[in-house]
mmCIF file of N, CA and C in Angstrom:
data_model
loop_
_atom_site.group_PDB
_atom_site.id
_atom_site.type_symbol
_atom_site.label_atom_id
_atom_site.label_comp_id
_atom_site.label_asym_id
_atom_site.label_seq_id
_atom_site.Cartn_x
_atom_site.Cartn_y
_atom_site.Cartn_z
ATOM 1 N N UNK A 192 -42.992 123.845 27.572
ATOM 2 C CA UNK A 192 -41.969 124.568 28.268
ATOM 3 C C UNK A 192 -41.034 125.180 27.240
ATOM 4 N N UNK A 193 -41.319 126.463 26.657
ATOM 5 C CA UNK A 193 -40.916 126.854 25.546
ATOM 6 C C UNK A 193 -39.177 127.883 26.506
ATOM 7 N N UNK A 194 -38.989 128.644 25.953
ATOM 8 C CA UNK A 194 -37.398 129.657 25.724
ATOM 9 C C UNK A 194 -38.135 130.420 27.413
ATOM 10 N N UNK A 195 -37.176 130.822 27.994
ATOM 11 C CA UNK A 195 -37.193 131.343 29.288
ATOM 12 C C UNK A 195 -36.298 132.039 28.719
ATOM 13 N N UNK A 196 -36.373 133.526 29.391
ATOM 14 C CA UNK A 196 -35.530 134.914 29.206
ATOM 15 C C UNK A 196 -35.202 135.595 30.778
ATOM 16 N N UNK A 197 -35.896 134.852 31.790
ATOM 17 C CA UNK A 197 -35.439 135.406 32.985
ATOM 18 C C UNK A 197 -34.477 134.894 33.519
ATOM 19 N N UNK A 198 -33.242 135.422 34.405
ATOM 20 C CA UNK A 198 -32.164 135.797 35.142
ATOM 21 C C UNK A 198 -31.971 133.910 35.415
ATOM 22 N N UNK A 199 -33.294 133.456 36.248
ATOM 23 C CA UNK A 199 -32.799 131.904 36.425
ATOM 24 C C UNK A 199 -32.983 130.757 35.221
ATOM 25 N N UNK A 200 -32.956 131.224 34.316
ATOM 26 C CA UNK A 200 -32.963 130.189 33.143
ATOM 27 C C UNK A 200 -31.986 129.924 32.395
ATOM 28 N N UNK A 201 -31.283 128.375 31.983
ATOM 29 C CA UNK A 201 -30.029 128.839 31.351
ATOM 30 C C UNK A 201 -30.437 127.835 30.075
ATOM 31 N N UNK A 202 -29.831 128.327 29.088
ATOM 32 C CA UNK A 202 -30.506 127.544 28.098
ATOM 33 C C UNK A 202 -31.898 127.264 27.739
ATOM 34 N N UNK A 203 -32.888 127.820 28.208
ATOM 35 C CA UNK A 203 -34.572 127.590 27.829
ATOM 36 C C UNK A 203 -34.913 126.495 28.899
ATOM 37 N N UNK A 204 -34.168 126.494 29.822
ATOM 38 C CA UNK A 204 -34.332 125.474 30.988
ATOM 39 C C UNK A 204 -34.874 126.304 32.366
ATOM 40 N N UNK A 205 -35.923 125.692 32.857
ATOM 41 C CA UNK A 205 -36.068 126.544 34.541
ATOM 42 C C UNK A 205 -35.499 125.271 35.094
ATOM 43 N N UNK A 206 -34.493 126.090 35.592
ATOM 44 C CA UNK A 206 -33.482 125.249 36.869
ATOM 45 C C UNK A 206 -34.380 124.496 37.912
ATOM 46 N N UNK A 207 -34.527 126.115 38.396
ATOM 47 C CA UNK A 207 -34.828 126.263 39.544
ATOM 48 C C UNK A 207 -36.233 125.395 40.001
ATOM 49 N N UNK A 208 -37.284 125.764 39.406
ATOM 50 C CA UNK A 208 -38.695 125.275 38.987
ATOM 51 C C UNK A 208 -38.795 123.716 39.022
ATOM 52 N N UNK A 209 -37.864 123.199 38.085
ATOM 53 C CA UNK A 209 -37.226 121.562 37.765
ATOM 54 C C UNK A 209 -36.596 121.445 39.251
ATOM 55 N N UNK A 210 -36.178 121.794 39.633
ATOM 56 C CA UNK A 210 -35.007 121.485 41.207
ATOM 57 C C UNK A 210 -36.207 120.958 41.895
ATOM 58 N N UNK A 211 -37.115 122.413 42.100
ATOM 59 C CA UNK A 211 -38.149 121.972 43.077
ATOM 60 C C UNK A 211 -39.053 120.959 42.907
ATOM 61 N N UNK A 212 -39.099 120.677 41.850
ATOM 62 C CA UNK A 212 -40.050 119.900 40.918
ATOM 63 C C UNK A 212 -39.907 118.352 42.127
ATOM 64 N N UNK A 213 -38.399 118.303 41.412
ATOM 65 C CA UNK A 213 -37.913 117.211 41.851
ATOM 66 C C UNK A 213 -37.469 116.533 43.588
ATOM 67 N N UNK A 214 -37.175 117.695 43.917
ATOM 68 C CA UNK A 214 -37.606 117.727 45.872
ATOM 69 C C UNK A 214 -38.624 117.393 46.191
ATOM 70 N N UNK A 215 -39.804 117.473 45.653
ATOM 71 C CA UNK A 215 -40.996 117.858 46.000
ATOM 72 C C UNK A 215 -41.562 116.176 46.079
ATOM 73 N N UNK A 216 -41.005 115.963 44.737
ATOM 74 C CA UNK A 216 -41.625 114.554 44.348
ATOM 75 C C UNK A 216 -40.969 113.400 45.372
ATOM 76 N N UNK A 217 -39.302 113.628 45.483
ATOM 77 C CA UNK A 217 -38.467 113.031 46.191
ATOM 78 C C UNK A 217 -38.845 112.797 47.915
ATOM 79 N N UNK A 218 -39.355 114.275 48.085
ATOM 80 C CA UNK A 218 -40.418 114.050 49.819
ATOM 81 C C UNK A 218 -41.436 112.949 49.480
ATOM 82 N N UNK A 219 -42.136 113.323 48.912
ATOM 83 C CA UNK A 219 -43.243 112.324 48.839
ATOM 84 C C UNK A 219 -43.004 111.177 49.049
ATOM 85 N N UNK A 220 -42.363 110.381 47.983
ATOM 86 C CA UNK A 220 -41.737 109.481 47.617
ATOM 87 C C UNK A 220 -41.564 108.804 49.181
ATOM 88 N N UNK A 221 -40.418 109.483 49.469
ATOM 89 C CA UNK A 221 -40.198 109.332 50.490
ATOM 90 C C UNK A 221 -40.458 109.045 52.339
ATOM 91 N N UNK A 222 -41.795 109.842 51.883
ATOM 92 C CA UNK A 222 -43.045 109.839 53.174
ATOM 93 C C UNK A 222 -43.536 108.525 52.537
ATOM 94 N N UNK A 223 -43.923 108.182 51.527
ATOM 95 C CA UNK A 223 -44.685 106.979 51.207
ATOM 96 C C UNK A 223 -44.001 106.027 51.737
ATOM 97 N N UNK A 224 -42.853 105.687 51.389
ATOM 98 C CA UNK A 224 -42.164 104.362 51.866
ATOM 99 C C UNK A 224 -41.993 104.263 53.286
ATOM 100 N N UNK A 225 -41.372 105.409 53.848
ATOM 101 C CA UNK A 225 -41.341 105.414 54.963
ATOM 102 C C UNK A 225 -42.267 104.930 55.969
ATOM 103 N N UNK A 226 -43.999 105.335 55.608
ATOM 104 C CA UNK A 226 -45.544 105.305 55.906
ATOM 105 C C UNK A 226 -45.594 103.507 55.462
ATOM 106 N N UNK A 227 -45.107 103.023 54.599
ATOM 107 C CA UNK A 227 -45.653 101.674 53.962
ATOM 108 C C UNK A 227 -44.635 100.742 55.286
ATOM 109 N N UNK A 228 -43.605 100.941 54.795
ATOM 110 C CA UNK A 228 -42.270 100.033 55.976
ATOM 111 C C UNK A 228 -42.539 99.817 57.523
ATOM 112 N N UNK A 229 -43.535 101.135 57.772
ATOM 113 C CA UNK A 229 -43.346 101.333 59.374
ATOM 114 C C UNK A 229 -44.129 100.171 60.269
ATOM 115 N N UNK A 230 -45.173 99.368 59.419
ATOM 116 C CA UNK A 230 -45.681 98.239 60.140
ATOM 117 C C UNK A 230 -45.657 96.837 59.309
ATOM 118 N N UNK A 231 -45.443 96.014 59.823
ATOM 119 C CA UNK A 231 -45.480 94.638 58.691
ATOM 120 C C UNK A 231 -46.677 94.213 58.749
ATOM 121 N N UNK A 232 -47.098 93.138 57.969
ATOM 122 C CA UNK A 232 -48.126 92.268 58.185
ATOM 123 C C UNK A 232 -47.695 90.258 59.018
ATOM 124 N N UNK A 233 -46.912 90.573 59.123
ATOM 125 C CA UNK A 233 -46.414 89.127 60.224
ATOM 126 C C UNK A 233 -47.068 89.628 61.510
ATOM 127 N N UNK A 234 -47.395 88.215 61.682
ATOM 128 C CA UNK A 234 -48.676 88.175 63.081
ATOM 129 C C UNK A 234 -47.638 88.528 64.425
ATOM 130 N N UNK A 235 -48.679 89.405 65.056
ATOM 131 C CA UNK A 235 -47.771 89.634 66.377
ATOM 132 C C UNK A 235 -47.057 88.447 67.791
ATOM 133 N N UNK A 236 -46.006 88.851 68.234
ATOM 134 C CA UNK A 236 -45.598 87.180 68.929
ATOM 135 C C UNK A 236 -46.362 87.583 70.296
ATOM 136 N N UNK A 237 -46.832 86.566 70.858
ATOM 137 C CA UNK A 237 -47.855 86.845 72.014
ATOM 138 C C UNK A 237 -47.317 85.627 72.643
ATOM 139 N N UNK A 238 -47.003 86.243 74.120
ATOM 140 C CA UNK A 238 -46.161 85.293 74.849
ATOM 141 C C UNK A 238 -47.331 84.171 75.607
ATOM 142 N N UNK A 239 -47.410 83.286 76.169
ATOM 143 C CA UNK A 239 -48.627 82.836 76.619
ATOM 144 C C UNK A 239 -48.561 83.405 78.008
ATOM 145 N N UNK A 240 -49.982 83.163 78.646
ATOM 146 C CA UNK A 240 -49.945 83.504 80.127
ATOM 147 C C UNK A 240 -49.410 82.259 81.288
ATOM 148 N N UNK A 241 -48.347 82.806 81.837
ATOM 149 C CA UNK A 241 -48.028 81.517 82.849
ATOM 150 C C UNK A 241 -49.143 82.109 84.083
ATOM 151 N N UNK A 242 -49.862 81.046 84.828
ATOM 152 C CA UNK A 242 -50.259 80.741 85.781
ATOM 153 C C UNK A 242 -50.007 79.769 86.708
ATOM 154 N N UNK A 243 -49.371 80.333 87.783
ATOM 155 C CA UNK A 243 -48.689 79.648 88.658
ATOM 156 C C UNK A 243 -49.596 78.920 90.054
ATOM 157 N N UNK A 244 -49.536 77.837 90.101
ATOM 158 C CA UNK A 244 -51.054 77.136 91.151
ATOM 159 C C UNK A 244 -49.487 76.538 92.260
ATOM 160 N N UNK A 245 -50.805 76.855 93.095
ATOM 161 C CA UNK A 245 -49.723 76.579 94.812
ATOM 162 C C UNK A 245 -49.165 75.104 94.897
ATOM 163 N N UNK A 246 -47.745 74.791 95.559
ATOM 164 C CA UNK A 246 -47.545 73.627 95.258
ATOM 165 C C UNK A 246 -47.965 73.089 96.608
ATOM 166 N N UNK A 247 -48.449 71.586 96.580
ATOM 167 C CA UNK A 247 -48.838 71.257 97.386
ATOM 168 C C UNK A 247 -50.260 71.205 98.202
ATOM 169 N N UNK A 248 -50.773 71.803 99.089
ATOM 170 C CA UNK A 248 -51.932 71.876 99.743
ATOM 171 C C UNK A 248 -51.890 72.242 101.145
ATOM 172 N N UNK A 249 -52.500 73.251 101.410
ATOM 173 C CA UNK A 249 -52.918 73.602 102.723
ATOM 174 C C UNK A 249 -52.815 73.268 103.767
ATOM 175 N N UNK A 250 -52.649 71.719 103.959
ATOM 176 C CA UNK A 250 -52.275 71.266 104.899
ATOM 177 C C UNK A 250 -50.792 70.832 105.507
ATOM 178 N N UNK A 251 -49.570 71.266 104.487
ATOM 179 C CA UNK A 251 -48.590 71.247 104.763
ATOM 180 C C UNK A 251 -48.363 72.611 105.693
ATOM 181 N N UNK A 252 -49.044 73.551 105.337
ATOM 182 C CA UNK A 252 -48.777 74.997 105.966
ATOM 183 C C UNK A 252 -49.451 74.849 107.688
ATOM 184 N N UNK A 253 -50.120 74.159 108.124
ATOM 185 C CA UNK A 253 -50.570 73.947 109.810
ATOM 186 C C UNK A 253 -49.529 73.161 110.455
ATOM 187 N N UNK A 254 -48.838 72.206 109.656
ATOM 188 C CA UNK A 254 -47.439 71.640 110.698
ATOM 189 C C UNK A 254 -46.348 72.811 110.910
ATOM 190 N N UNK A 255 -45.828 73.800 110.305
ATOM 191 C CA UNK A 255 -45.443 74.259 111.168
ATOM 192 C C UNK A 255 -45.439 75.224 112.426
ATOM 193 N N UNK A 256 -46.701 75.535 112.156
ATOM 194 C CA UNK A 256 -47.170 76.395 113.651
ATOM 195 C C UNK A 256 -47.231 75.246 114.704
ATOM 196 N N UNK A 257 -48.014 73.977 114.613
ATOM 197 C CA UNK A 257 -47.853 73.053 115.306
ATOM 198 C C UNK A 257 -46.447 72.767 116.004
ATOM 199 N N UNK A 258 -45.728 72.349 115.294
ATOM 200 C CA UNK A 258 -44.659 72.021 115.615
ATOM 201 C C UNK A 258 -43.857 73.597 116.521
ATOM 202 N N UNK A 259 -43.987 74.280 116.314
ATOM 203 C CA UNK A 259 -43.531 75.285 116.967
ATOM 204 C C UNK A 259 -44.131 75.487 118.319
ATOM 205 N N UNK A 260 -45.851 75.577 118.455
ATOM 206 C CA UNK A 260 -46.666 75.241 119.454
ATOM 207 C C UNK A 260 -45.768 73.913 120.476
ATOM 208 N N UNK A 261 -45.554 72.852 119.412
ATOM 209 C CA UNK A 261 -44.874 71.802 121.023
ATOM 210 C C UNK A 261 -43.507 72.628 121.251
ATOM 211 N N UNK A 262 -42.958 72.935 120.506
ATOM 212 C CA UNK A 262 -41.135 73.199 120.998
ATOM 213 C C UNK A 262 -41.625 74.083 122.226
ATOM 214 N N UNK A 263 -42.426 75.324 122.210
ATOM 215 C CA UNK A 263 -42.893 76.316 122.671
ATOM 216 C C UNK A 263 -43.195 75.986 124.417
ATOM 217 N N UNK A 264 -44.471 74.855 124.399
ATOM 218 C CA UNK A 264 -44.472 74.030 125.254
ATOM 219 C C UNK A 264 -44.000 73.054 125.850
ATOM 220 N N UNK A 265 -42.910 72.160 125.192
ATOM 221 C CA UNK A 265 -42.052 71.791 125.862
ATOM 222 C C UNK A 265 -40.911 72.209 126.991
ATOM 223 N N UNK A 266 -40.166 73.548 125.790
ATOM 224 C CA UNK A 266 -39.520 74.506 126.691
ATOM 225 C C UNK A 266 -40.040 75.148 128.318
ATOM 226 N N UNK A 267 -41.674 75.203 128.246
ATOM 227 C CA UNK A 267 -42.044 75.413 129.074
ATOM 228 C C UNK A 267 -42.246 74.739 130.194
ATOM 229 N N UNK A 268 -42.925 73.634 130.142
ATOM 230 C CA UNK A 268 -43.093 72.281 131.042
ATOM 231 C C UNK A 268 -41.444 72.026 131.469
ATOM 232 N N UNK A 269 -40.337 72.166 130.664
ATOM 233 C CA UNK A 269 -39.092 71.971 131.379
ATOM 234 C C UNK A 269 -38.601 72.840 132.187
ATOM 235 N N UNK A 270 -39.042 74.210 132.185
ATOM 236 C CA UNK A 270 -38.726 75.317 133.342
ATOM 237 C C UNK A 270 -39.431 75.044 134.401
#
Protein backbone atom coordinates (compact mmCIF):
# COMPACT_ATOMS: atom_id res chain seq x y z
CA UNK A 1 0.00 0.00 0.00
CA UNK A 2 2.42 2.46 -1.35
CA UNK A 3 1.70 6.90 -1.67
CA UNK A 4 -2.00 7.59 -2.86
CA UNK A 5 -2.37 10.96 -4.86
CA UNK A 6 -6.17 10.87 -5.12
CA UNK A 7 -8.62 13.52 -3.54
CA UNK A 8 -9.50 10.66 -0.66
CA UNK A 9 -6.08 9.96 0.58
CA UNK A 10 -4.43 11.82 3.31
CA UNK A 11 -1.05 11.09 4.03
CA UNK A 12 -0.45 7.81 1.69
CA UNK A 13 -3.42 6.45 3.64
CA UNK A 14 -6.89 5.20 1.86
CA UNK A 15 -9.31 6.33 4.45
CA UNK A 16 -11.94 5.47 2.92
CA UNK A 17 -10.98 1.81 1.53
CA UNK A 18 -9.56 1.08 5.39
CA UNK A 19 -13.16 2.46 6.79
CA UNK A 20 -14.80 -0.07 4.66
CA UNK A 21 -12.31 -2.53 5.24
CA UNK A 22 -13.19 -2.40 8.69
CA UNK A 23 -17.25 -2.33 8.53
CA UNK A 24 -17.10 -5.05 6.51
CA UNK A 25 -15.12 -7.22 8.84
CA UNK A 26 -17.08 -5.71 11.92
CA UNK A 27 -20.61 -7.16 10.07
CA UNK A 28 -19.25 -10.33 9.87
CA UNK A 29 -17.92 -10.54 13.03
CA UNK A 30 -20.89 -9.70 14.10
CA UNK A 31 -23.36 -12.07 12.13
CA UNK A 32 -21.02 -14.78 13.51
CA UNK A 33 -21.66 -14.26 17.11
CA UNK A 34 -24.89 -13.36 16.79
CA UNK A 35 -25.47 -16.98 14.52
CA UNK A 36 -23.21 -18.87 17.40
CA UNK A 37 -25.35 -17.26 20.72
CA UNK A 38 -28.75 -17.81 19.12
CA UNK A 39 -29.04 -21.55 20.37
CA UNK A 40 -27.31 -23.23 23.41
CA UNK A 41 -26.38 -26.67 23.86
CA UNK A 42 -28.27 -27.26 27.46
CA UNK A 43 -30.84 -29.99 27.04
CA UNK A 44 -34.31 -28.82 26.43
CA UNK A 45 -36.82 -28.71 29.74
CA UNK A 46 -39.66 -31.12 28.81
CA UNK A 47 -42.48 -30.93 31.12
CA UNK A 48 -43.82 -34.54 31.79
CA UNK A 49 -47.25 -35.66 30.58
CA UNK A 50 -49.94 -35.52 33.37
CA UNK A 51 -52.59 -38.13 32.82
CA UNK A 52 -55.49 -37.80 34.68
CA UNK A 53 -57.55 -41.44 35.47
CA UNK A 54 -61.24 -41.09 36.77
CA UNK A 55 -61.61 -41.01 40.45
CA UNK A 56 -63.41 -43.65 41.72
CA UNK A 57 -65.55 -46.12 39.51
CA UNK A 58 -68.57 -46.31 37.61
CA UNK A 59 -70.58 -47.35 39.95
CA UNK A 60 -70.75 -44.32 42.05
CA UNK A 61 -72.26 -42.52 38.88
CA UNK A 62 -75.83 -45.03 38.82
CA UNK A 63 -76.78 -43.86 42.52
CA UNK A 64 -77.64 -40.81 41.50
CA UNK A 65 -80.14 -41.33 38.82
CA UNK A 66 -81.44 -43.95 41.23
CA UNK A 67 -81.92 -41.95 43.90
CA UNK A 68 -83.64 -39.35 41.88
CA UNK A 69 -85.85 -42.24 40.20
CA UNK A 70 -87.26 -42.88 44.09
CA UNK A 71 -87.67 -39.03 45.05
CA UNK A 72 -89.45 -38.93 41.53
CA UNK A 73 -91.68 -41.81 42.58
CA UNK A 74 -92.29 -41.15 45.81
CA UNK A 75 -93.56 -37.65 45.03
CA UNK A 76 -95.80 -39.49 42.91
CA UNK A 77 -97.39 -42.34 44.94
CA UNK A 78 -98.04 -39.27 47.47
CA UNK A 79 -100.30 -37.33 44.97
Amino acid sequence: MGACHRPHCIGGKRILEDTMKKLVLAAALTAAASTAFAGSMADPVVEPVVIEEAAGSSSNNVWVPLLLLVVVAAAAAGS
